[in-house]
Amino acid sequence: MKLWGGRFRKETDSLVNDFNSSIQFDCRLYREDIEGSIAHARMLADCGIISREDQESIKAGLEGILADIEAENIAFTADNEDIHMNVEALLTERIGDAGKRLHTARSRNDQVAVDLRLYLRRELGEVAGQVLDLQQAILDQAKQHQSTVMPGYTHLQRAQPISFAQHLLAYGEQLKRDVTRLEDCKKRMNICPLGSGALAGTTYPIDRWETAELLGFDAPCSNSLDGVSDRDYALELLGDLSILMMHLSRFAEEVILWCSWEFKFIELDDAYSTGSSIMPQKKNPDVAELVRGKTGRVYGDLMGLLTAMKGLPLAYNKDMQEDKEPVFDAIDTVKMCLPVFTGMIATMKVLPANMRRAAGGGFINATDCADYLTRKGMPFRDAYTAVGNLVYYCTENGKLLEELSLEELQNISPLFGEDVYEALRLEACMGQRRSWGGPAVEETSRQIEELTAFIKEHRHE
Ligand code: ARG
């Protein structure tokens, strides 16, 4: 008979039994479920609601079940619907009446909410740690390429000279926000719903602050209806993971471009590439492509849960059982993507000569040429037009700006002097962009220091 079978006179249809049960996926909450129950029993005893003996036997019983689950000696059953009732049934089987006292002043509605918060709180910390590992790989590569000139792009058109270090460090910044977003999410997640009961609290003299504290939460939630209805923390985490994946996906897209023959800015390590079954020459960036592809999947998880939640009246509704698979899937996906992406970045070979060659075409020193004239006294807008004319002249004559003779330059403006050639040298163009955040070595050094400090500061989280 079901734990809740008292008011029923018929067995559950077997189709309904399977349809209704969530044990296939919520079994992964077993640790949190047991941890929450141990804290709940302790509080019940401290408040004189159950006896100390019962509490001790509940604790010992649950610890035994935990050990058996970890040793894979337990077969959960769909007849007991979910992890909460599976554990409770096992406990009662093992310790008798004391087991039946555990659910005093509690409901599965607050139980599942506390389990999921505990679980996500831990997973979120692991994801943040993996992001820091990726930042470290970025940092290690960036340190070696502060003087590696590459074209910076807008509209995927060559725009201005930057260093490869600066390009990588831009991703370092995005990932910093991902880490702090996760930490921020944890603050709001770290509120305890246990003691909300089914929805309306309880008549027993429970101490919600005690269970909150025992489980490492900052406080109990303020409103019992909200406590069992809220899934914001899961949505917020999915949102954070979606943004994180969006960053990985943009990075992945660049890696894919960079290792194409058209760019050849990098070569991926053999251990992080794959081949083709028909084309013997192929070396494909499958890792980057899969990360880009799996981004859509994580967005789907977010959209799925947002949609499941949008029409739900307060308080608990069974629809909310649909929260687990998307969050588990998103976490599994992100945790799978991050280490492999980090390995790919850490082992990629950078090809500075090809970056330099690409930087040499496309007139990416045109802004610097205009800045040169501006320094000589010409208003910037006029300098901009003059250099535009020069670029036109160059494309007509198949030349680069630095290949024009002084005479050709002076035909456009008498302000040009010999020193223009140094001003057009890409290394100088890049090296002089010393404005805060720019590509000059002084500035990438500062960014490298900041990222190093960031990783150190957030490691413990
Ligand atoms: N398996 C359920 C879930 O994941 C637990 C809560 C069920 N509560 C209930 N009253 N049916 O949401």
Tab-separated table of N, CA and C in Angstrom, residues 64-125:
chain	number	residue	atom	x	y	z
A	64	GLY	N	22.544	4.533	8.071
A	64	GLY	CA	22.685	3.184	7.507
A	64	GLY	C	22.166	3.138	6.071
A	65	ILE	N	21.026	3.794	5.848
A	65	ILE	CA	20.453	3.823	4.491
A	65	ILE	C	21.409	4.549	3.536
A	66	LEU	N	21.964	5.654	4.021
A	66	LEU	CA	22.915	6.411	3.191
A	66	LEU	C	24.090	5.522	2.778
A	67	ALA	N	24.647	4.821	3.774
A	67	ALA	CA	25.790	3.949	3.474
A	67	ALA	C	25.384	2.874	2.464
A	68	ASP	N	24.190	2.321	2.635
A	68	ASP	CA	23.749	1.267	1.717
A	68	ASP	C	23.492	1.807	0.307
A	69	ILE	N	22.962	3.020	0.228
A	69	ILE	CA	22.748	3.607	-1.111
A	69	ILE	C	24.115	3.796	-1.776
A	70	GLU	N	25.067	4.322	-1.009
A	70	GLU	CA	26.381	4.584	-1.615
A	70	GLU	C	27.085	3.288	-1.998
A	71	ALA	N	26.799	2.228	-1.256
A	71	ALA	CA	27.393	0.926	-1.604
A	71	ALA	C	26.563	0.216	-2.677
A	72	GLU	N	25.557	0.920	-3.184
A	72	GLU	CA	24.666	0.384	-4.226
A	72	GLU	C	23.948	-0.882	-3.801
A	73	ASN	N	23.554	-0.899	-2.537
A	73	ASN	CA	22.817	-2.059	-2.018
A	73	ASN	C	21.321	-1.818	-1.926
A	74	ILE	N	20.860	-0.726	-2.503
A	74	ILE	CA	19.441	-0.394	-2.380
A	74	ILE	C	18.817	-0.297	-3.764
A	75	ALA	N	17.666	-0.927	-3.924
A	75	ALA	CA	16.921	-0.754	-5.176
A	75	ALA	C	15.696	0.099	-4.874
A	76	PHE	N	15.667	1.310	-5.426
A	76	PHE	CA	14.511	2.168	-5.226
A	76	PHE	C	13.344	1.620	-6.043
A	77	THR	N	12.132	1.992	-5.640
A	77	THR	CA	10.984	1.485	-6.397
A	77	THR	C	9.983	2.592	-6.748
A	78	ALA	N	9.457	2.471	-7.968
A	78	ALA	CA	8.482	3.453	-8.448
A	78	ALA	C	7.201	3.376	-7.613
A	79	ASP	N	6.981	2.260	-6.936
A	79	ASP	CA	5.804	2.152	-6.073
A	79	ASP	C	5.865	3.180	-4.955
A	80	ASN	N	7.074	3.544	-4.567
A	80	ASN	CA	7.201	4.585	-3.542
A	80	ASN	C	7.438	5.965	-4.152
A	81	GLU	N	7.113	6.075	-5.413
A	81	GLU	CA	7.011	7.357	-6.116
A	81	GLU	C	8.295	8.179	-6.234
A	82	ASP	N	8.802	8.666	-5.121
A	82	ASP	CA	9.938	9.578	-5.231
A	82	ASP	C	10.987	9.266	-4.165
A	83	ILE	N	12.051	10.026	-4.162
A	83	ILE	CA	13.148	9.754	-3.230
A	83	ILE	C	12.686	9.915	-1.778
A	84	HIS	N	11.780	10.868	-1.553
A	84	HIS	CA	11.354	11.147	-0.175
A	84	HIS	C	10.628	9.949	0.429
A	85	MET	N	9.701	9.379	-0.352
A	85	MET	CA	8.933	8.251	0.181
A	85	MET	C	9.735	6.957	0.139
A	86	ASN	N	10.653	6.854	-0.794
A	86	ASN	CA	11.520	5.668	-0.805
A	86	ASN	C	12.354	5.611	0.470
A	87	VAL	N	12.948	6.759	0.818
A	87	VAL	CA	13.796	6.780	2.017
A	87	VAL	C	12.945	6.546	3.268
A	88	GLU	N	11.792	7.211	3.323
A	88	GLU	CA	10.947	7.058	4.512
A	88	GLU	C	10.475	5.611	4.667
A	89	ALA	N	10.104	4.988	3.565
A	89	ALA	CA	9.632	3.600	3.634
A	89	ALA	C	10.755	2.669	4.096
A	90	LEU	N	11.957	2.896	3.555
A	90	LEU	CA	13.103	2.079	3.970
A	90	LEU	C	13.365	2.244	5.468
A	91	LEU	N	13.266	3.492	5.911
A	91	LEU	CA	13.558	3.791	7.313
A	91	LEU	C	12.570	3.055	8.227
A	92	THR	N	11.304	3.126	7.876
A	92	THR	CA	10.279	2.488	8.701
A	92	THR	C	10.440	0.962	8.695
A	93	GLU	N	10.803	0.465	7.518
A	93	GLU	CA	11.078	-0.971	7.412
A	93	GLU	C	12.193	-1.369	8.393
A	94	ARG	N	13.181	-0.485	8.541
A	94	ARG	CA	14.344	-0.816	9.363
A	94	ARG	C	14.158	-0.511	10.849
A	95	ILE	N	13.486	0.605	11.177
A	95	ILE	CA	13.447	0.987	12.608
A	95	ILE	C	12.031	1.040	13.189
A	96	GLY	N	11.030	0.702	12.393
A	96	GLY	CA	9.666	0.636	12.933
A	96	GLY	C	9.050	1.997	13.219
A	97	ASP	N	8.321	2.102	14.326
A	97	ASP	CA	7.505	3.291	14.613
A	97	ASP	C	8.268	4.614	14.609
A	98	ALA	N	9.509	4.602	15.084
A	98	ALA	CA	10.273	5.857	15.094
A	98	ALA	C	10.336	6.426	13.676
A	99	GLY	N	10.470	5.544	12.693
A	99	GLY	CA	10.522	5.963	11.284
A	99	GLY	C	9.241	6.674	10.875
A	100	LYS	N	8.119	6.197	11.440
A	100	LYS	CA	6.828	6.813	11.090
A	100	LYS	C	6.656	8.183	11.752
A	101	ARG	N	7.529	8.491	12.716
A	101	ARG	CA	7.414	9.796	13.389
A	101	ARG	C	8.207	10.893	12.675
A	102	LEU	N	9.084	10.482	11.751
A	102	LEU	CA	9.945	11.465	11.069
A	102	LEU	C	9.153	12.536	10.325
A	103	HIS	N	8.029	12.137	9.734
A	103	HIS	CA	7.314	13.086	8.872
A	103	HIS	C	6.411	14.047	9.663
A	104	THR	N	6.499	14.012	10.992
A	104	THR	CA	5.742	14.960	11.823
A	104	THR	C	6.150	16.397	11.455
A	105	ALA	N	5.176	17.256	11.271
A	105	ALA	CA	5.431	18.680	10.999
A	105	ALA	C	6.217	18.899	9.711
A	106	ARG	N	6.020	18.020	8.741
A	106	ARG	CA	6.741	18.157	7.481
A	106	ARG	C	5.870	17.639	6.350
A	107	SER	N	6.167	18.083	5.144
A	107	SER	CA	5.469	17.618	3.951
A	107	SER	C	6.523	17.366	2.895
A	108	ARG	N	6.176	16.571	1.889
A	108	ARG	CA	7.138	16.431	0.795
A	108	ARG	C	7.337	17.757	0.056
A	109	ASN	N	6.347	18.638	0.225
A	109	ASN	CA	6.454	19.911	-0.499
A	109	ASN	C	7.602	20.776	0.022
A	110	ASP	N	7.757	20.819	1.345
A	110	ASP	CA	8.927	21.569	1.857
A	110	ASP	C	10.190	20.708	1.767
A	111	GLN	N	9.982	19.386	1.850
A	111	GLN	CA	11.135	18.478	1.791
A	111	GLN	C	11.844	18.558	0.431
A	112	VAL	N	11.051	18.519	-0.645
A	112	VAL	CA	11.671	18.540	-1.980
A	112	VAL	C	12.347	19.893	-2.218
A	113	ALA	N	11.722	20.947	-1.692
A	113	ALA	CA	12.303	22.283	-1.898
A	113	ALA	C	13.636	22.407	-1.173
A	114	VAL	N	13.715	21.828	0.026
A	114	VAL	CA	14.982	21.924	0.760
A	114	VAL	C	16.043	21.038	0.092
A	115	ASP	N	15.640	19.858	-0.351
A	115	ASP	CA	16.595	18.944	-1.005
A	115	ASP	C	17.220	19.607	-2.228
A	116	LEU	N	16.346	20.209	-3.042
A	116	LEU	CA	16.841	20.774	-4.298
A	116	LEU	C	17.766	21.963	-4.046
A	117	ARG	N	17.417	22.763	-3.051
A	117	ARG	CA	18.299	23.901	-2.729
A	117	ARG	C	19.664	23.409	-2.259
A	118	LEU	N	19.646	22.388	-1.395
A	118	LEU	CA	20.923	21.866	-0.898
A	118	LEU	C	21.764	21.322	-2.055
A	119	TYR	N	21.087	20.611	-2.942
A	119	TYR	CA	21.796	19.992	-4.065
A	119	TYR	C	22.378	21.063	-4.997
A	120	LEU	N	21.543	22.020	-5.358
A	120	LEU	CA	21.991	23.030	-6.319
A	120	LEU	C	23.074	23.924	-5.719
A	121	ARG	N	22.982	24.160	-4.424
A	121	ARG	CA	23.990	24.985	-3.751
A	121	ARG	C	25.375	24.359	-3.908
A	122	ARG	N	25.439	23.039	-3.755
A	122	ARG	CA	26.725	22.354	-3.875
A	122	ARG	C	27.197	22.331	-5.342
A	123	GLU	N	26.280	22.000	-6.239
A	123	GLU	CA	26.643	21.902	-7.660
A	123	GLU	C	27.124	23.244	-8.202
A	124	LEU	N	26.445	24.282	-7.761
A	124	LEU	CA	26.788	25.633	-8.206
A	124	LEU	C	28.245	25.964	-7.836
A	125	GLY	N	28.657	25.542	-6.658
A	125	GLY	CA	30.041	25.755	-6.235
A	125	GLY	C	31.009	24.994	-7.131
